[in-house]
């Protein structure tokens, strides 16, 4: 835990190349343990956030700190469950399911989504099957096995970001494209919102999704920034 008020925030080098963030000399802790930062950049970013708020009432304005503590408090104790959530998103990935009886939209989906299907095969040797409609289809056994191994390779801090990105986009393929810098956050959001945007354009009603998308986009940016920080 951490004090509600403090005056000095410092970054201290710890054992095995790790770092701690100290508040008035007291190490920042999660619910159960001292938070050990794997690199100085991440520790400095958390220290910077905490330095801006000397009287903390909420972590909502501390995106990096909040995700770091979430990794310790929620992801590490439940890692198997988190991995299963990410795997299930991959097995029902939004870009693998195409619209029914909408040939014009299917053309757009093929143009925008098929290159990512091809890319994820080339980059990760993951072959995904594509379906028409929303009824789940079984992905190749070899793909499922490789997905499990891939997900397990990421550490708890990384999977904290990956799980958030995947849940927000309903797509592990798009998430992998973001963390590999294949697509930007705005491009990712556009890709997973393809069908919704198409339907809105055809609708006679005025529907404004910009505000909601701005909120989602900000969360995606923060999660992606967190991934890059913890991966240094």
Short mmCIF file of C-alpha atoms in Angstrom, two decimals:
data_model
loop_
_atom_site.label_atom_id
_atom_site.label_comp_id
_atom_site.label_asym_id
_atom_site.label_seq_id
_atom_site.Cartn_x
_atom_site.Cartn_y
_atom_site.Cartn_z
CA UNK A 1 0.00 0.00 0.00
CA UNK A 2 1.06 3.64 -0.02
CA UNK A 3 0.65 6.73 2.15
CA UNK A 4 -2.24 9.03 1.30
CA UNK A 5 0.03 12.04 1.57
CA UNK A 6 3.76 12.34 0.89
CA UNK A 7 6.34 14.96 -0.03
CA UNK A 8 9.21 13.26 -1.85
CA UNK A 9 9.17 10.70 -4.66
CA UNK A 10 12.41 8.95 -5.54
CA UNK A 11 13.54 6.07 -7.76
CA UNK A 12 15.94 3.66 -6.09
CA UNK A 13 18.00 0.93 -7.75
CA UNK A 14 17.28 -2.43 -6.14
CA UNK A 15 18.69 -5.95 -6.52
CA UNK A 16 18.91 -7.90 -9.78
CA UNK A 17 18.61 -4.80 -11.96
CA UNK A 18 15.20 -3.85 -10.62
CA UNK A 19 14.03 -0.51 -9.23
CA UNK A 20 11.64 0.70 -6.56
CA UNK A 21 9.68 3.92 -6.25
CA UNK A 22 9.87 5.39 -2.77
CA UNK A 23 7.43 7.84 -1.21
CA UNK A 24 9.13 9.67 1.64
CA UNK A 25 11.50 6.71 1.84
CA UNK A 26 8.72 4.15 1.90
CA UNK A 27 8.71 1.66 -0.99
CA UNK A 28 5.59 1.67 -3.14
CA UNK A 29 3.67 -1.52 -2.43
CA UNK A 30 0.84 -3.45 -3.98
CA UNK A 31 -1.66 -5.21 -1.74
CA UNK A 32 0.79 -7.98 -0.88
CA UNK A 33 4.32 -6.94 -1.77
CA UNK A 34 6.79 -4.23 -2.68
CA UNK A 35 6.44 -3.23 -6.33
CA UNK A 36 9.64 -4.07 -8.19
CA UNK A 37 10.08 -2.29 -11.52
CA UNK A 38 11.98 -4.20 -14.22
CA UNK A 39 13.51 -1.09 -15.75
CA UNK A 40 14.32 2.49 -14.82
CA UNK A 41 12.08 4.01 -17.49
CA UNK A 42 8.96 2.43 -16.02
CA UNK A 43 9.95 3.38 -12.47
CA UNK A 44 10.63 6.98 -13.52
CA UNK A 45 7.27 7.25 -15.30
CA UNK A 46 5.43 6.05 -12.19
CA UNK A 47 7.48 8.42 -10.03
CA UNK A 48 6.60 11.24 -12.41
CA UNK A 49 2.88 10.45 -12.13
CA UNK A 50 3.01 10.23 -8.36
CA UNK A 51 5.06 13.40 -8.17
CA UNK A 52 2.25 15.33 -9.80
CA UNK A 53 -0.24 14.23 -7.15
CA UNK A 54 0.98 14.76 -3.62
CA UNK A 55 -2.49 14.25 -2.12
CA UNK A 56 -3.86 11.16 -3.83
CA UNK A 57 -7.57 10.44 -3.75
CA UNK A 58 -7.83 8.29 -6.87
CA UNK A 59 -5.60 6.39 -9.30
CA UNK A 60 -7.80 7.27 -12.28
CA UNK A 61 -5.33 9.98 -13.37
CA UNK A 62 -2.31 7.71 -12.95
CA UNK A 63 -2.52 5.38 -15.97
CA UNK A 64 0.93 3.79 -15.66
CA UNK A 65 0.80 3.47 -11.87
CA UNK A 66 -2.70 2.04 -12.00
CA UNK A 67 -1.74 -0.64 -14.51
CA UNK A 68 1.44 -1.53 -12.63
CA UNK A 69 -0.51 -2.13 -9.43
CA UNK A 70 -3.16 -4.04 -11.39
CA UNK A 71 -0.44 -6.38 -12.65
CA UNK A 72 0.60 -7.15 -9.08
CA UNK A 73 -2.84 -7.27 -7.49
CA UNK A 74 -5.05 -8.80 -10.20
CA UNK A 75 -2.98 -10.37 -12.96
CA UNK A 76 -0.21 -12.22 -11.10
CA UNK A 77 -2.59 -14.02 -8.67
CA UNK A 78 -4.94 -14.91 -11.55
CA UNK A 79 -2.52 -15.40 -14.41
CA UNK A 80 -4.11 -18.60 -15.74
CA UNK A 81 -7.53 -16.96 -15.87
CA UNK A 82 -6.13 -13.89 -17.63
CA UNK A 83 -4.38 -16.10 -20.18
CA UNK A 84 -7.66 -17.94 -20.82
CA UNK A 85 -9.47 -14.63 -21.39
CA UNK A 86 -6.86 -13.55 -23.96
CA UNK A 87 -6.96 -16.96 -25.64
CA UNK A 88 -10.76 -16.94 -25.89
CA UNK A 89 -10.64 -13.48 -27.49
CA UNK A 90 -8.17 -14.82 -30.05
CA UNK A 91 -10.37 -17.81 -30.81
CA UNK A 92 -13.36 -15.53 -31.49
CA UNK A 93 -11.36 -12.67 -32.96
CA UNK A 94 -13.63 -10.02 -34.47
CA UNK A 95 -11.71 -9.81 -37.73
CA UNK A 96 -12.29 -13.52 -38.36
CA UNK A 97 -16.07 -13.05 -38.54
CA UNK A 98 -17.56 -11.38 -41.58
CA UNK A 99 -21.00 -9.82 -42.06
CA UNK A 100 -23.89 -11.90 -43.38
CA UNK A 101 -25.67 -10.94 -46.62
CA UNK A 102 -23.76 -7.67 -46.96
CA UNK A 103 -21.53 -8.08 -50.02
CA UNK A 104 -20.47 -4.42 -50.08
CA UNK A 105 -19.29 -4.64 -46.47
CA UNK A 106 -17.63 -7.99 -47.18
CA UNK A 107 -15.50 -6.31 -49.83
CA UNK A 108 -14.33 -3.72 -47.28
CA UNK A 109 -13.72 -6.40 -44.64
CA UNK A 110 -11.64 -8.41 -47.09
CA UNK A 111 -9.64 -5.34 -48.08
CA UNK A 112 -8.98 -4.18 -44.50
CA UNK A 113 -8.85 -7.43 -42.54
CA UNK A 114 -7.31 -10.03 -44.84
CA UNK A 115 -3.89 -8.31 -44.85
CA UNK A 116 -3.81 -8.65 -41.04
CA UNK A 117 -4.78 -12.32 -41.26
CA UNK A 118 -1.85 -12.78 -43.66
CA UNK A 119 0.49 -10.68 -41.50
CA UNK A 120 -0.19 -12.60 -38.27
CA UNK A 121 0.57 -15.83 -40.13
CA UNK A 122 3.86 -14.46 -41.44
CA UNK A 123 4.86 -12.82 -38.14
CA UNK A 124 3.73 -15.47 -35.65
CA UNK A 125 2.98 -18.54 -37.82
CA UNK A 126 -0.66 -18.34 -36.70
CA UNK A 127 -3.18 -19.48 -39.29
CA UNK A 128 -6.72 -18.26 -38.61
CA UNK A 129 -9.89 -19.54 -40.25
CA UNK A 130 -12.48 -16.97 -41.35
CA UNK A 131 -16.26 -17.38 -41.09
CA UNK A 132 -19.40 -15.66 -42.30
CA UNK A 133 -21.68 -14.76 -39.41
CA UNK A 134 -21.20 -14.75 -35.65
CA UNK A 135 -21.43 -18.46 -34.82
CA UNK A 136 -18.04 -19.45 -33.39
CA UNK A 137 -15.87 -21.71 -35.50
CA UNK A 138 -13.01 -23.92 -34.36
CA UNK A 139 -9.57 -22.58 -35.15
CA UNK A 140 -6.85 -25.04 -36.27
CA UNK A 141 -5.47 -27.16 -33.42
CA UNK A 142 -1.93 -26.06 -34.20
CA UNK A 143 -2.99 -22.41 -34.02
CA UNK A 144 -4.60 -22.92 -30.61
CA UNK A 145 -1.43 -24.57 -29.30
CA UNK A 146 0.79 -21.80 -30.66
CA UNK A 147 -1.51 -19.14 -29.22
CA UNK A 148 -1.24 -20.67 -25.75
CA UNK A 149 2.56 -20.70 -25.99
CA UNK A 150 2.68 -17.15 -27.30
CA UNK A 151 0.46 -15.78 -24.53
CA UNK A 152 2.48 -17.55 -21.85
CA UNK A 153 5.73 -15.99 -23.11
CA UNK A 154 4.65 -12.51 -22.06
CA UNK A 155 5.38 -11.53 -18.46
CA UNK A 156 2.68 -10.37 -16.04
CA UNK A 157 3.22 -6.68 -16.75
CA UNK A 158 3.07 -7.23 -20.50
CA UNK A 159 -0.02 -9.43 -20.30
CA UNK A 160 -1.72 -6.74 -18.22
CA UNK A 161 -1.48 -4.43 -21.23
CA UNK A 162 -2.20 -7.12 -23.81
CA UNK A 163 -5.34 -8.31 -22.02
CA UNK A 164 -6.67 -4.76 -21.80
CA UNK A 165 -5.96 -4.10 -25.48
CA UNK A 166 -7.53 -7.40 -26.53
CA UNK A 167 -10.65 -6.94 -24.41
CA UNK A 168 -11.13 -3.37 -25.65
CA UNK A 169 -10.75 -4.31 -29.32
CA UNK A 170 -12.20 -7.85 -29.20
CA UNK A 171 -9.17 -8.81 -31.24
CA UNK A 172 -5.84 -10.37 -30.32
CA UNK A 173 -4.74 -10.08 -33.94
CA UNK A 174 -5.19 -6.31 -33.87
CA UNK A 175 -3.56 -6.20 -30.43
CA UNK A 176 -0.49 -8.02 -31.73
CA UNK A 177 -0.39 -5.61 -34.67
CA UNK A 178 -0.36 -2.68 -32.22
CA UNK A 179 2.41 -4.02 -29.99
CA UNK A 180 4.47 -4.85 -33.08
CA UNK A 181 3.85 -1.31 -34.37
CA UNK A 182 2.15 -2.67 -37.48
CA UNK A 183 -0.88 -0.42 -36.90
CA UNK A 184 -1.47 2.70 -34.83
CA UNK A 185 -4.12 2.99 -32.11
CA UNK A 186 -6.39 5.02 -34.38
CA UNK A 187 -5.96 2.48 -37.19
CA UNK A 188 -6.68 -0.36 -34.78
CA UNK A 189 -9.89 1.25 -33.56
CA UNK A 190 -10.96 1.89 -37.15
CA UNK A 191 -10.33 -1.75 -38.03
CA UNK A 192 -12.38 -3.23 -35.21
CA UNK A 193 -15.16 -0.66 -35.69
CA UNK A 194 -15.46 -1.38 -39.40
CA UNK A 195 -18.94 -2.88 -39.37
CA UNK A 196 -20.32 -0.33 -36.90
CA UNK A 197 -18.97 2.57 -38.98
CA UNK A 198 -20.40 1.05 -42.15
CA UNK A 199 -23.86 0.70 -40.63
CA UNK A 200 -23.80 4.24 -39.25
CA UNK A 201 -22.89 5.64 -42.66
CA UNK A 202 -25.89 3.86 -44.17
CA UNK A 203 -28.28 4.86 -41.40
CA UNK A 204 -30.70 7.74 -41.74
CA UNK A 205 -30.36 8.49 -38.04
CA UNK A 206 -27.65 10.77 -36.75
CA UNK A 207 -25.43 8.68 -34.51
CA UNK A 208 -22.32 10.23 -33.00
CA UNK A 209 -19.79 7.67 -31.78
CA UNK A 210 -16.85 10.07 -31.75
CA UNK A 211 -16.96 10.80 -28.03
CA UNK A 212 -17.09 7.12 -27.10
CA UNK A 213 -14.32 6.30 -29.54
CA UNK A 214 -12.17 9.10 -28.13
CA UNK A 215 -12.48 7.54 -24.67
CA UNK A 216 -11.64 4.06 -25.98
CA UNK A 217 -8.76 5.44 -28.03
CA UNK A 218 -7.28 7.14 -24.98
CA UNK A 219 -7.46 3.91 -22.97
CA UNK A 220 -5.81 2.02 -25.83
CA UNK A 221 -3.01 4.59 -26.06
CA UNK A 222 -2.36 4.34 -22.33
CA UNK A 223 -2.34 0.52 -22.39
CA UNK A 224 -0.02 0.47 -25.40
CA UNK A 225 2.33 2.98 -23.80
CA UNK A 226 2.38 0.78 -20.71
CA UNK A 227 3.29 -2.27 -22.83
CA UNK A 228 6.20 -0.46 -24.43
CA UNK A 229 7.44 0.83 -21.07
CA UNK A 230 7.42 -2.59 -19.40
CA UNK A 231 9.07 -4.18 -22.44
CA UNK A 232 12.22 -2.02 -22.42
#
